[in-house]
XYZ file of N, CA and C in Angstrom:
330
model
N 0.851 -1.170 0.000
C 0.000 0.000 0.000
C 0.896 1.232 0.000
N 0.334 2.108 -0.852
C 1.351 3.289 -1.114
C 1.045 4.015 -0.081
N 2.065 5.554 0.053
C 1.580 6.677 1.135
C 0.137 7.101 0.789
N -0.062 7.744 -0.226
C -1.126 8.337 -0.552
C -2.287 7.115 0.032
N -2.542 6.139 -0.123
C -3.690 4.850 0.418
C -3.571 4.649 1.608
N -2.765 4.885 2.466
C -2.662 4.781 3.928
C -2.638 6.023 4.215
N -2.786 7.052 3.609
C -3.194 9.101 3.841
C -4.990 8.892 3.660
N -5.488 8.119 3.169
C -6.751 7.907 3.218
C -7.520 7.403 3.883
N -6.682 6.018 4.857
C -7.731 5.563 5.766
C -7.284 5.918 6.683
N -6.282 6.532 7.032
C -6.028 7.560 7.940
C -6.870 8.666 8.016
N -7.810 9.270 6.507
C -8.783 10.157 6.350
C -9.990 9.702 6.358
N -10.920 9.114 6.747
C -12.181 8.327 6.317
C -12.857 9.755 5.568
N -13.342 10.409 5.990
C -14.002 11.748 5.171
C -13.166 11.745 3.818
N -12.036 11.742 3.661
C -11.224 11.666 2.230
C -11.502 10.910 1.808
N -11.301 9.411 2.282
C -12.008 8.024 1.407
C -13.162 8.375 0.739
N -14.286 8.586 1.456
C -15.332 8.326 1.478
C -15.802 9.343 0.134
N -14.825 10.459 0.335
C -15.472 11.614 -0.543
C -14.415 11.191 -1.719
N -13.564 10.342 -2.089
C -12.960 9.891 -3.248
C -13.748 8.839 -3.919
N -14.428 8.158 -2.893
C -15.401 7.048 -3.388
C -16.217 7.408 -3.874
N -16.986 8.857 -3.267
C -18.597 9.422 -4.204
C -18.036 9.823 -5.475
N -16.386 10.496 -5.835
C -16.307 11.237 -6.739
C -15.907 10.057 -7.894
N -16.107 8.620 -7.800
C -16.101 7.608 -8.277
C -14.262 7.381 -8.615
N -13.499 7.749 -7.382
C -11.725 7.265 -7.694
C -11.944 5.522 -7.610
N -11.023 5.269 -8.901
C -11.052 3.699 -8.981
C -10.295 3.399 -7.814
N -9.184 4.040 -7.323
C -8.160 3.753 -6.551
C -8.527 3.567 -5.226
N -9.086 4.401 -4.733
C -10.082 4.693 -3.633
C -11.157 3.845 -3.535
N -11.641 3.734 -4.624
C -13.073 2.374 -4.304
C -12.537 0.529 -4.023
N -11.144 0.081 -4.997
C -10.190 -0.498 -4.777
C -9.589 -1.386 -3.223
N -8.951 0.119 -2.939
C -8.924 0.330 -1.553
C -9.903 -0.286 -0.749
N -11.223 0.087 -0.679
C -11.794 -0.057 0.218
C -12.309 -1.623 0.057
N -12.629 -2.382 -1.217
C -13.163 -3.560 -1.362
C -11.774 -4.744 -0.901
N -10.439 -3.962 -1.081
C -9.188 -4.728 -1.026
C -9.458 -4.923 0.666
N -9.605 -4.138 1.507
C -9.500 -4.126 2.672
C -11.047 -4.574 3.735
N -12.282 -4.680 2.920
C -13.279 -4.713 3.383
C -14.435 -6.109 2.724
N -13.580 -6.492 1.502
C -14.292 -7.786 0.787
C -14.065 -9.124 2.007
N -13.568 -9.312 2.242
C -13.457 -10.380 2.951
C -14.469 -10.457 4.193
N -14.882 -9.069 4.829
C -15.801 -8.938 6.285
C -17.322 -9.047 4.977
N -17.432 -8.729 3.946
C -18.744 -9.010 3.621
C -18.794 -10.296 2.953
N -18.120 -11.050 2.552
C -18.104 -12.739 2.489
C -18.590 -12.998 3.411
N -18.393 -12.974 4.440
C -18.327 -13.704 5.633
C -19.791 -13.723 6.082
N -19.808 -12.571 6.250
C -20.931 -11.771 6.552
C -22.229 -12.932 5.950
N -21.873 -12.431 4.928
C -22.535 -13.112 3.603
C -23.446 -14.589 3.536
N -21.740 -14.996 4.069
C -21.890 -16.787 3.896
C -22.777 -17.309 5.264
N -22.466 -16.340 6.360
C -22.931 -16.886 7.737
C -24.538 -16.199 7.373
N -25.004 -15.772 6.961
C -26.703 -15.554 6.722
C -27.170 -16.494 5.601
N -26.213 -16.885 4.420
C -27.173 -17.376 3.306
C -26.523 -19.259 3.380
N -25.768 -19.294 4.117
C -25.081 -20.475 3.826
C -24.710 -21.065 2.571
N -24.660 -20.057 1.964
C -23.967 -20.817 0.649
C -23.351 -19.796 0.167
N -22.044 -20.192 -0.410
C -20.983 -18.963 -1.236
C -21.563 -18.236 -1.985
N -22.012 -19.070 -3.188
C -22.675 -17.992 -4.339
C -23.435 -17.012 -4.050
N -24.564 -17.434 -3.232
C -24.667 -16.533 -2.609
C -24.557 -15.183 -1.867
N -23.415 -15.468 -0.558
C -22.521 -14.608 -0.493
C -22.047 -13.783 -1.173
N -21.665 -14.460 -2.431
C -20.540 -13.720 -3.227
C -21.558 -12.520 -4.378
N -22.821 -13.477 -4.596
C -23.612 -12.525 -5.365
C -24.535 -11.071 -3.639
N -24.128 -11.352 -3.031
C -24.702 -10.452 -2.340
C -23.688 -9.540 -1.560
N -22.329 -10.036 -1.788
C -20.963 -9.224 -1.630
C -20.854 -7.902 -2.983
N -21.335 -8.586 -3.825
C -21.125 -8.105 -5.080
C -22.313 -6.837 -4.911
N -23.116 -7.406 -4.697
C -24.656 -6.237 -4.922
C -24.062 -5.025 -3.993
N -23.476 -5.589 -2.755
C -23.267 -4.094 -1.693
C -21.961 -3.553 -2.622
N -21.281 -3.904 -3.403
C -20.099 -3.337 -3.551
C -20.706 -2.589 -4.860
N -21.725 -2.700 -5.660
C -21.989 -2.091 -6.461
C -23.059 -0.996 -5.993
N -23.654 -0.749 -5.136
C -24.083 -0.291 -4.470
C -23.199 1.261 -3.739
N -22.357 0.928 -3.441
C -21.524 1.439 -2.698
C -20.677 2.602 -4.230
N -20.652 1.798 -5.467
C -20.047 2.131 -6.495
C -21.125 3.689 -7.403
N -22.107 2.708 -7.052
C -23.414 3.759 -8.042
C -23.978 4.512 -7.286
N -24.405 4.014 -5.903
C -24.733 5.241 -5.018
C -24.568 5.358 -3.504
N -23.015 5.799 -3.693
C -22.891 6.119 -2.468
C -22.762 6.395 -0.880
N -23.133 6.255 0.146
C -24.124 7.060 0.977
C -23.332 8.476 1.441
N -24.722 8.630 2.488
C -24.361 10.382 2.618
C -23.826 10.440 4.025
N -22.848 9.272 4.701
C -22.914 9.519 6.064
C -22.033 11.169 6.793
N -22.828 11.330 8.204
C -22.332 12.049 9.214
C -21.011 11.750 9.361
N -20.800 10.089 9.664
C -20.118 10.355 10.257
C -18.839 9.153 9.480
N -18.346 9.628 8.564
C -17.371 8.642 7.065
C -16.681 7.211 8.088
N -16.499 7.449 8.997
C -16.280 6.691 9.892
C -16.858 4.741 9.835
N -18.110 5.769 9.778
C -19.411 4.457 9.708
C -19.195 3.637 8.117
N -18.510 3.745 7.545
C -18.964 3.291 6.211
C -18.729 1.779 6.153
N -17.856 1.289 6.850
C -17.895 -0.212 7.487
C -19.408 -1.192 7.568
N -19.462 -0.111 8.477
C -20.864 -0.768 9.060
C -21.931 -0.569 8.226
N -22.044 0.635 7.496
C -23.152 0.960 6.413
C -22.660 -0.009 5.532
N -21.523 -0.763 4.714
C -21.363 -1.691 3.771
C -21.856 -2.823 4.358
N -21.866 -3.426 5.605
C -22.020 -4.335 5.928
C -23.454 -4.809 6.221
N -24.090 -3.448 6.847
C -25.916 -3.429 6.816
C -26.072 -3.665 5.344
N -25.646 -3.060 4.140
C -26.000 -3.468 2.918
C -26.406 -4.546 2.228
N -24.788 -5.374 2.866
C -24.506 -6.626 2.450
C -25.401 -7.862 3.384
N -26.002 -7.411 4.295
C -26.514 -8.332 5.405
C -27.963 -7.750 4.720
N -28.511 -7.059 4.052
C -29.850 -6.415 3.671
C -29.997 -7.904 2.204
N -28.305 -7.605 1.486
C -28.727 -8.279 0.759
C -28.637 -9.686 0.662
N -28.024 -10.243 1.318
C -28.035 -11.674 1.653
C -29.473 -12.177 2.362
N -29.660 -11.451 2.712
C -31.546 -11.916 3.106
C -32.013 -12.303 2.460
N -32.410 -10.549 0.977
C -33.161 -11.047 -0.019
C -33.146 -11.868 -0.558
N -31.365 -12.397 -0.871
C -31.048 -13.888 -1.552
C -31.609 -14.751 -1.048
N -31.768 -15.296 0.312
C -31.942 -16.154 0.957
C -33.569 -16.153 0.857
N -34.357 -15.105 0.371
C -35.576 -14.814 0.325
C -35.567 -15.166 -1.247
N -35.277 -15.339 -1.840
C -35.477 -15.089 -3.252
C -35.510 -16.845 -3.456
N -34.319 -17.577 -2.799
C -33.867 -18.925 -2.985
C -34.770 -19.767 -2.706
N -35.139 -19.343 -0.958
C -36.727 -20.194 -0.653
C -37.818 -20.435 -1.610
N -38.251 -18.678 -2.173
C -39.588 -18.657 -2.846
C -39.051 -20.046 -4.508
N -38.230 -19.992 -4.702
C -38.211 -20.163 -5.820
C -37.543 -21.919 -5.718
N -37.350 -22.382 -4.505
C -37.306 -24.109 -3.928
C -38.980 -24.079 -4.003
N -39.660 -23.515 -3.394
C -40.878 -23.275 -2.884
C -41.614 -23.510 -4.268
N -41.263 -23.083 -5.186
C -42.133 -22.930 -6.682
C -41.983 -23.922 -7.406
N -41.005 -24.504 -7.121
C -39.958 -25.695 -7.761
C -40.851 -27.211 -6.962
N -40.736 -27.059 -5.935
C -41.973 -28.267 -5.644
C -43.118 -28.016 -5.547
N -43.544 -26.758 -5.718
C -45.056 -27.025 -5.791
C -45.313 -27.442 -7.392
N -44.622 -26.947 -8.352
C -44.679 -27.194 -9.869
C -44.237 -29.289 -9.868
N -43.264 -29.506 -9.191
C -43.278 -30.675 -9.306
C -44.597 -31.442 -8.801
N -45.088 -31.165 -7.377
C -46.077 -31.754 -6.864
C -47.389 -31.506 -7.803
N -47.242 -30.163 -8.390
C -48.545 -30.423 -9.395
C -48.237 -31.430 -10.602
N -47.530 -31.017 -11.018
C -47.109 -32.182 -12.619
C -47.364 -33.725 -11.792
N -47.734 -34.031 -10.876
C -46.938 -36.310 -10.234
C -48.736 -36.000 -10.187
């Protein structure tokens, strides 16, 4: 990690405001140092990787297209991680309905 990337998370308000102004370097940064806590995250709500990984992915694009507006740049940890825990639900909501559709379509066809 160069000076300038460790002058940033030393700055969270700098990060944060390099990330809205869409710096690749800066957005980089933050997935290099923060992808691994939303795997996790991820995997321990949906139990399954793909999963995870498609709901790692959604907060990081999220984070890419819009933003947030926090008080306090500090928080952006935790705001990625509410994201990523928002979206591993839906997955996990999306997966049920659609096991759920999958045998009722079988149980109708027997």
């Amino acid at each position: 990690m160069d000076g300038n990337a460790e002058a940033l998370w030393a700055e969270p308000a700098a990060l944060l405001a390099a990330v809205r102004a869409h710096d690749q370097a800066a957005f980089t940064q933050v997935v290099a140092a923060l992808d691994r806590d939303l795997l996790r995250l991820a995997y321990v709500i949906t139990g399954s990787q793909q999963a995870a990984e498609d709901a790692a992915q959604a907060a990081w694009e999220r984070l890419w297209h819009k933003p947030p507006t926090l008080r306090e740049p500090t928080k952006l940890r935790a705001w990625l991680l509410t994201v990523c825990a928002n979206e591993a639900r839906q997955t996990g909501r999306r997966q049920r309905r659609g096991a759920a559709l999958e045998a009722r379509a079988v149980s109708d066809s027997a």
